[in-house]
PDB file of C-alpha atoms in Angstrom:
ATOM      1  CA  MET A   1      98.401  68.473  74.074  1.00  0.00           C
ATOM      2  CA  SER A   2      99.887  71.491  72.952  1.00  0.00           C
ATOM      3  CA  ARG A   3     102.558  73.420  75.368  1.00  0.00           C
ATOM      4  CA  TYR A   4     102.477  76.705  73.723  1.00  0.00           C
ATOM      5  CA  ILE A   5     100.743  79.615  75.308  1.00  0.00           C
ATOM      6  CA  VAL A   6     100.297  83.220  74.228  1.00  0.00           C
ATOM      7  CA  GLU A   7      99.824  85.916  76.398  1.00  0.00           C
ATOM      8  CA  ILE A   8      98.634  89.710  75.023  1.00  0.00           C
ATOM      9  CA  THR A   9      99.159  92.243  77.424  1.00  0.00           C
ATOM     10  CA  TYR A  10      96.951  95.332  76.726  1.00  0.00           C
ATOM     11  CA  CYS A  11      96.255  98.958  78.083  1.00  0.00           C
ATOM     12  CA  THR A  12      93.009  99.078  79.541  1.00  0.00           C
ATOM     13  CA  GLN A  13      93.267 102.977  79.670  1.00  0.00           C
ATOM     14  CA  CYS A  14      93.887 103.047  76.028  1.00  0.00           C
ATOM     15  CA  ARG A  15      91.100 100.616  75.375  1.00  0.00           C
ATOM     16  CA  TRP A  16      93.063  98.376  73.421  1.00  0.00           C
ATOM     17  CA  LEU A  17      91.190  95.184  74.634  1.00  0.00           C
ATOM     18  CA  LEU A  18      89.369  95.023  71.383  1.00  0.00           C
ATOM     19  CA  ARG A  19      92.627  95.014  69.109  1.00  0.00           C
ATOM     20  CA  ALA A  20      93.833  92.469  71.553  1.00  0.00           C
ATOM     21  CA  ALA A  21      90.896  90.287  71.414  1.00  0.00           C
ATOM     22  CA  TRP A  22      91.213  90.557  67.510  1.00  0.00           C
ATOM     23  CA  LEU A  23      94.903  89.420  67.738  1.00  0.00           C
ATOM     24  CA  ALA A  24      93.827  86.447  69.834  1.00  0.00           C
ATOM     25  CA  GLN A  25      91.074  85.372  67.319  1.00  0.00           C
ATOM     26  CA  GLU A  26      93.624  85.811  64.599  1.00  0.00           C
ATOM     27  CA  LEU A  27      95.951  83.727  66.264  1.00  0.00           C
ATOM     28  CA  LEU A  28      93.422  80.903  67.343  1.00  0.00           C
ATOM     29  CA  THR A  29      92.058  80.531  64.013  1.00  0.00           C
ATOM     30  CA  THR A  30      95.715  79.935  62.367  1.00  0.00           C
ATOM     31  CA  PHE A  31      97.223  77.636  65.117  1.00  0.00           C
ATOM     32  CA  GLU A  32      94.166  75.951  66.408  1.00  0.00           C
ATOM     33  CA  GLN A  33      95.622  72.844  66.902  1.00  0.00           C
ATOM     34  CA  ASP A  34      98.916  74.199  67.995  1.00  0.00           C
ATOM     35  CA  LEU A  35      98.481  76.557  70.790  1.00  0.00           C
ATOM     36  CA  TYR A  36      97.264  75.481  74.403  1.00  0.00           C
ATOM     37  CA  SER A  37      95.597  78.696  74.999  1.00  0.00           C
ATOM     38  CA  VAL A  38      95.738  82.705  74.166  1.00  0.00           C
ATOM     39  CA  ALA A  39      95.451  84.884  77.258  1.00  0.00           C
ATOM     40  CA  LEU A  40      94.257  88.404  77.207  1.00  0.00           C
ATOM     41  CA  ARG A  41      95.807  90.277  80.169  1.00  0.00           C
ATOM     42  CA  PRO A  42      94.710  93.765  81.169  1.00  0.00           C
ATOM     43  CA  GLY A  43      97.792  96.095  81.611  1.00  0.00           C
ATOM     44  CA  THR A  44      98.285 100.106  81.837  1.00  0.00           C
ATOM     45  CA  GLY A  45     100.621 102.751  80.690  1.00  0.00           C
ATOM     46  CA  GLY A  46     100.472 102.184  77.012  1.00  0.00           C
ATOM     47  CA  ILE A  47     101.494  98.686  77.260  1.00  0.00           C
ATOM     48  CA  PHE A  48     100.866  96.491  74.180  1.00  0.00           C
ATOM     49  CA  GLU A  49     102.981  93.174  74.558  1.00  0.00           C
ATOM     50  CA  VAL A  50     102.836  89.593  73.172  1.00  0.00           C
ATOM     51  CA  ARG A  51     104.612  86.739  75.107  1.00  0.00           C
ATOM     52  CA  LEU A  52     104.960  82.957  73.789  1.00  0.00           C
ATOM     53  CA  ASN A  53     105.666  80.882  76.704  1.00  0.00           C
ATOM     54  CA  ASP A  54     106.559  83.895  78.519  1.00  0.00           C
ATOM     55  CA  GLU A  55     109.109  85.029  76.000  1.00  0.00           C
ATOM     56  CA  LEU A  56     108.600  88.750  74.831  1.00  0.00           C
ATOM     57  CA  ILE A  57     108.188  88.208  71.020  1.00  0.00           C
ATOM     58  CA  PHE A  58     106.475  91.998  70.386  1.00  0.00           C
ATOM     59  CA  SER A  59     106.394  95.101  72.503  1.00  0.00           C
ATOM     60  CA  ARG A  60     104.884  98.242  71.243  1.00  0.00           C
ATOM     61  CA  LYS A  61     107.253 100.453  73.044  1.00  0.00           C
ATOM     62  CA  GLU A  62     110.267  98.543  71.708  1.00  0.00           C
ATOM     63  CA  ALA A  63     108.632  98.573  67.913  1.00  0.00           C
ATOM     64  CA  GLY A  64     107.133 102.269  68.297  1.00  0.00           C
ATOM     65  CA  ARG A  65     103.857 100.666  66.712  1.00  0.00           C
ATOM     66  CA  PHE A  66     101.047  98.305  66.828  1.00  0.00           C
ATOM     67  CA  PRO A  67     101.973  94.748  65.185  1.00  0.00           C
ATOM     68  CA  GLU A  68     100.328  93.554  62.100  1.00  0.00           C
ATOM     69  CA  ALA A  69      98.701  90.191  62.566  1.00  0.00           C
ATOM     70  CA  LYS A  70     100.692  88.251  60.068  1.00  0.00           C
ATOM     71  CA  GLU A  71     104.135  89.553  61.659  1.00  0.00           C
ATOM     72  CA  ILE A  72     102.840  87.872  64.926  1.00  0.00           C
ATOM     73  CA  LYS A  73     101.693  84.743  63.119  1.00  0.00           C
ATOM     74  CA  GLN A  74     105.056  84.583  61.583  1.00  0.00           C
ATOM     75  CA  LEU A  75     107.087  84.892  64.959  1.00  0.00           C
ATOM     76  CA  VAL A  76     104.807  82.185  66.612  1.00  0.00           C
ATOM     77  CA  ARG A  77     104.792  79.968  63.574  1.00  0.00           C
ATOM     78  CA  ASP A  78     108.666  80.121  63.595  1.00  0.00           C
ATOM     79  CA  LYS A  79     108.617  78.765  67.162  1.00  0.00           C
ATOM     80  CA  VAL A  80     105.649  76.441  66.918  1.00  0.00           C
ATOM     81  CA  ASP A  81     105.858  74.846  63.450  1.00  0.00           C
ATOM     82  CA  PRO A  82     108.641  76.281  61.455  1.00  0.00           C
ATOM     83  CA  ASP A  83     108.238  74.608  58.385  1.00  0.00           C
ATOM     84  CA  ARG A  84     104.532  75.775  57.790  1.00  0.00           C
ATOM     85  CA  HIS A  85     103.791  78.091  55.117  1.00  0.00           C
ATOM     86  CA  LEU A  86     101.113  80.631  56.031  1.00  0.00           C
ATOM     87  CA  GLY A  87      99.892  81.451  52.689  1.00  0.00           C
ATOM     88  CA  HIS A  88      99.015  85.271  52.185  1.00  0.00           C
ATOM     89  CA  SER A  89     100.176  86.031  55.955  1.00  0.00           C
ATOM     90  CA  ASP A  90     103.998  84.881  54.543  1.00  0.00           C
ATOM     91  CA  LYS A  91     104.057  87.491  52.130  1.00  0.00           C
ATOM     92  CA  THR A  92     106.073  90.935  52.755  1.00  0.00           C
ATOM     93  CA  THR A  93     103.779  94.111  53.457  1.00  0.00           C
ATOM     94  CA  THR A  94     104.967  95.600  50.060  1.00  0.00           C
ATOM     95  CA  GLU A  95     103.881  92.655  48.183  1.00  0.00           C
ATOM     96  CA  ASN A  96     100.121  93.088  49.174  1.00  0.00           C
TER      97      ASN A  96
ATOM     98  CA  MET B   1      98.539  91.819  90.897  1.00  0.00           C
ATOM     99  CA  SER B   2      95.305  90.271  90.442  1.00  0.00           C
ATOM    100  CA  ARG B   3      95.570  86.367  91.376  1.00  0.00           C
ATOM    101  CA  TYR B   4      92.457  85.520  89.330  1.00  0.00           C
ATOM    102  CA  ILE B   5      92.627  83.748  86.073  1.00  0.00           C
ATOM    103  CA  VAL B   6      89.609  82.777  83.830  1.00  0.00           C
ATOM    104  CA  GLU B   7      89.708  80.032  81.447  1.00  0.00           C
ATOM    105  CA  ILE B   8      87.152  79.275  78.574  1.00  0.00           C
ATOM    106  CA  THR B   9      87.673  76.072  76.537  1.00  0.00           C
ATOM    107  CA  TYR B  10      85.723  75.939  73.381  1.00  0.00           C
ATOM    108  CA  CYS B  11      84.953  73.439  70.785  1.00  0.00           C
ATOM    109  CA  THR B  12      86.901  74.498  67.575  1.00  0.00           C
ATOM    110  CA  GLN B  13      84.964  71.789  65.629  1.00  0.00           C
ATOM    111  CA  CYS B  14      81.511  73.754  66.486  1.00  0.00           C
ATOM    112  CA  ARG B  15      83.136  77.048  65.640  1.00  0.00           C
ATOM    113  CA  TRP B  16      82.695  78.591  69.127  1.00  0.00           C
ATOM    114  CA  LEU B  17      85.653  80.727  68.997  1.00  0.00           C
ATOM    115  CA  LEU B  18      83.633  84.085  68.620  1.00  0.00           C
ATOM    116  CA  ARG B  19      81.398  82.988  71.390  1.00  0.00           C
ATOM    117  CA  ALA B  20      84.121  82.348  73.826  1.00  0.00           C
ATOM    118  CA  ALA B  21      85.959  85.574  72.670  1.00  0.00           C
ATOM    119  CA  TRP B  22      82.751  87.511  73.321  1.00  0.00           C
ATOM    120  CA  LEU B  23      82.286  86.432  76.785  1.00  0.00           C
ATOM    121  CA  ALA B  24      86.106  86.918  77.479  1.00  0.00           C
ATOM    122  CA  GLN B  25      85.682  90.560  76.319  1.00  0.00           C
ATOM    123  CA  GLU B  26      82.441  90.644  78.138  1.00  0.00           C
ATOM    124  CA  LEU B  27      84.677  89.686  81.737  1.00  0.00           C
ATOM    125  CA  LEU B  28      87.269  91.981  81.072  1.00  0.00           C
ATOM    126  CA  THR B  29      85.336  94.584  80.576  1.00  0.00           C
ATOM    127  CA  THR B  30      83.632  94.110  83.973  1.00  0.00           C
ATOM    128  CA  PHE B  31      86.617  92.834  85.857  1.00  0.00           C
ATOM    129  CA  GLU B  32      89.398  95.067  84.465  1.00  0.00           C
ATOM    130  CA  GLN B  33      90.928  95.477  87.731  1.00  0.00           C
ATOM    131  CA  ASP B  34      89.953  92.181  89.298  1.00  0.00           C
ATOM    132  CA  LEU B  35      91.432  89.307  86.794  1.00  0.00           C
ATOM    133  CA  TYR B  36      94.899  88.525  85.770  1.00  0.00           C
ATOM    134  CA  SER B  37      94.019  87.269  82.583  1.00  0.00           C
ATOM    135  CA  VAL B  38      91.146  85.565  80.772  1.00  0.00           C
ATOM    136  CA  ALA B  39      92.300  82.805  78.385  1.00  0.00           C
ATOM    137  CA  LEU B  40      90.806  81.325  75.297  1.00  0.00           C
ATOM    138  CA  ARG B  41      91.801  77.631  74.996  1.00  0.00           C
ATOM    139  CA  PRO B  42      90.880  75.539  71.926  1.00  0.00           C
ATOM    140  CA  GLY B  43      88.887  71.985  72.775  1.00  0.00           C
ATOM    141  CA  THR B  44      87.085  69.491  70.673  1.00  0.00           C
ATOM    142  CA  GLY B  45      83.703  67.408  71.087  1.00  0.00           C
ATOM    143  CA  GLY B  46      81.256  70.025  71.924  1.00  0.00           C
ATOM    144  CA  ILE B  47      83.242  71.696  74.906  1.00  0.00           C
ATOM    145  CA  PHE B  48      82.288  74.943  76.233  1.00  0.00           C
ATOM    146  CA  GLU B  49      83.584  75.312  79.886  1.00  0.00           C
ATOM    147  CA  VAL B  50      84.565  78.293  82.039  1.00  0.00           C
ATOM    148  CA  ARG B  51      87.039  77.915  84.914  1.00  0.00           C
ATOM    149  CA  LEU B  52      88.183  80.313  87.343  1.00  0.00           C
ATOM    150  CA  ASN B  53      91.466  79.319  89.096  1.00  0.00           C
ATOM    151  CA  ASP B  54      91.286  76.063  87.737  1.00  0.00           C
ATOM    152  CA  GLU B  55      87.604  75.524  89.178  1.00  0.00           C
ATOM    153  CA  LEU B  56      85.041  74.649  86.848  1.00  0.00           C
ATOM    154  CA  ILE B  57      82.184  77.129  87.200  1.00  0.00           C
ATOM    155  CA  PHE B  58      80.313  76.369  83.953  1.00  0.00           C
ATOM    156  CA  SER B  59      80.261  73.562  81.733  1.00  0.00           C
ATOM    157  CA  ARG B  60      77.594  73.523  78.581  1.00  0.00           C
ATOM    158  CA  LYS B  61      77.486  69.481  78.854  1.00  0.00           C
ATOM    159  CA  GLU B  62      76.609  69.862  82.571  1.00  0.00           C
ATOM    160  CA  ALA B  63      73.888  72.684  82.073  1.00  0.00           C
ATOM    161  CA  GLY B  64      72.794  71.417  78.495  1.00  0.00           C
ATOM    162  CA  ARG B  65      72.897  74.913  77.519  1.00  0.00           C
ATOM    163  CA  PHE B  66      75.250  77.895  76.776  1.00  0.00           C
ATOM    164  CA  PRO B  67      75.801  80.642  79.745  1.00  0.00           C
ATOM    165  CA  GLU B  68      74.362  84.017  79.519  1.00  0.00           C
ATOM    166  CA  ALA B  69      77.249  86.767  80.151  1.00  0.00           C
ATOM    167  CA  LYS B  70      75.615  87.859  83.413  1.00  0.00           C
ATOM    168  CA  GLU B  71      75.442  84.451  85.122  1.00  0.00           C
ATOM    169  CA  ILE B  72      79.313  84.003  84.363  1.00  0.00           C
ATOM    170  CA  LYS B  73      79.740  87.638  85.669  1.00  0.00           C
ATOM    171  CA  GLN B  74      77.577  86.811  88.924  1.00  0.00           C
ATOM    172  CA  LEU B  75      79.963  83.573  89.128  1.00  0.00           C
ATOM    173  CA  VAL B  76      82.937  85.406  88.898  1.00  0.00           C
ATOM    174  CA  ARG B  77      81.916  88.376  91.021  1.00  0.00           C
ATOM    175  CA  ASP B  78      80.990  85.621  93.976  1.00  0.00           C
ATOM    176  CA  LYS B  79      84.535  84.819  94.179  1.00  0.00           C
ATOM    177  CA  VAL B  80      86.161  87.840  92.973  1.00  0.00           C
ATOM    178  CA  ASP B  81      84.490  90.541  95.031  1.00  0.00           C
ATOM    179  CA  PRO B  82      81.434  89.127  96.585  1.00  0.00           C
ATOM    180  CA  ASP B  83      80.243  92.728  97.808  1.00  0.00           C
ATOM    181  CA  ARG B  84      80.080  94.221  94.322  1.00  0.00           C
ATOM    182  CA  HIS B  85      76.617  95.092  92.626  1.00  0.00           C
ATOM    183  CA  LEU B  86      76.927  94.511  89.031  1.00  0.00           C
ATOM    184  CA  GLY B  87      73.917  96.511  87.928  1.00  0.00           C
ATOM    185  CA  HIS B  88      71.633  95.238  85.291  1.00  0.00           C
ATOM    186  CA  SER B  89      73.732  91.643  85.233  1.00  0.00           C
ATOM    187  CA  ASP B  90      72.723  91.292  88.941  1.00  0.00           C
ATOM    188  CA  LYS B  91      68.800  91.108  87.659  1.00  0.00           C
ATOM    189  CA  THR B  92      67.301  87.650  86.825  1.00  0.00           C
ATOM    190  CA  THR B  93      66.339  86.866  83.343  1.00  0.00           C
ATOM    191  CA  THR B  94      62.826  87.280  84.176  1.00  0.00           C
ATOM    192  CA  GLU B  95      63.127  90.980  85.463  1.00  0.00           C
ATOM    193  CA  ASN B  96      64.647  91.933  81.956  1.00  0.00           C
TER     194      ASN B  96
END
């Protein structure tokens, strides 16, 4: 059984549930066999944070922007299955 | 902080992620203040199960069908905030 849990905390006041749910589905599609679960967690105050097994891997406040799905996939891949190639999600933004 | 966690386990082979994600968003919209998180968990073999704090509250195998969002909302409400009225989600199916 997979031991990796992703948690996406989103600001309910900002109505970021749809964005968080989109990202959850992107991760669950790419890492179907690798993740135990992806949790959506309501928050407040402009929060949009992604955690992998309680480790913060993306914070909107720190980055000053929202994450792209591909960069979260790369960060998760680096922990979960470092040798895997993610196809077009491994290209940099300027290559697309 | 809310102490209620919902977990939705869905069959990846059956491609029920979209259905599970829909239900997660329904619950997070209705119980924004009441739930710590709603987790989407990949499974196999036709599984579609909903747990509230590890207690199984709906099983597709047991029920012989998928749940309606309103009945899951009623089951969650009964545990989380029994006195709350859910509006049209409290009507029975035949009333709608």
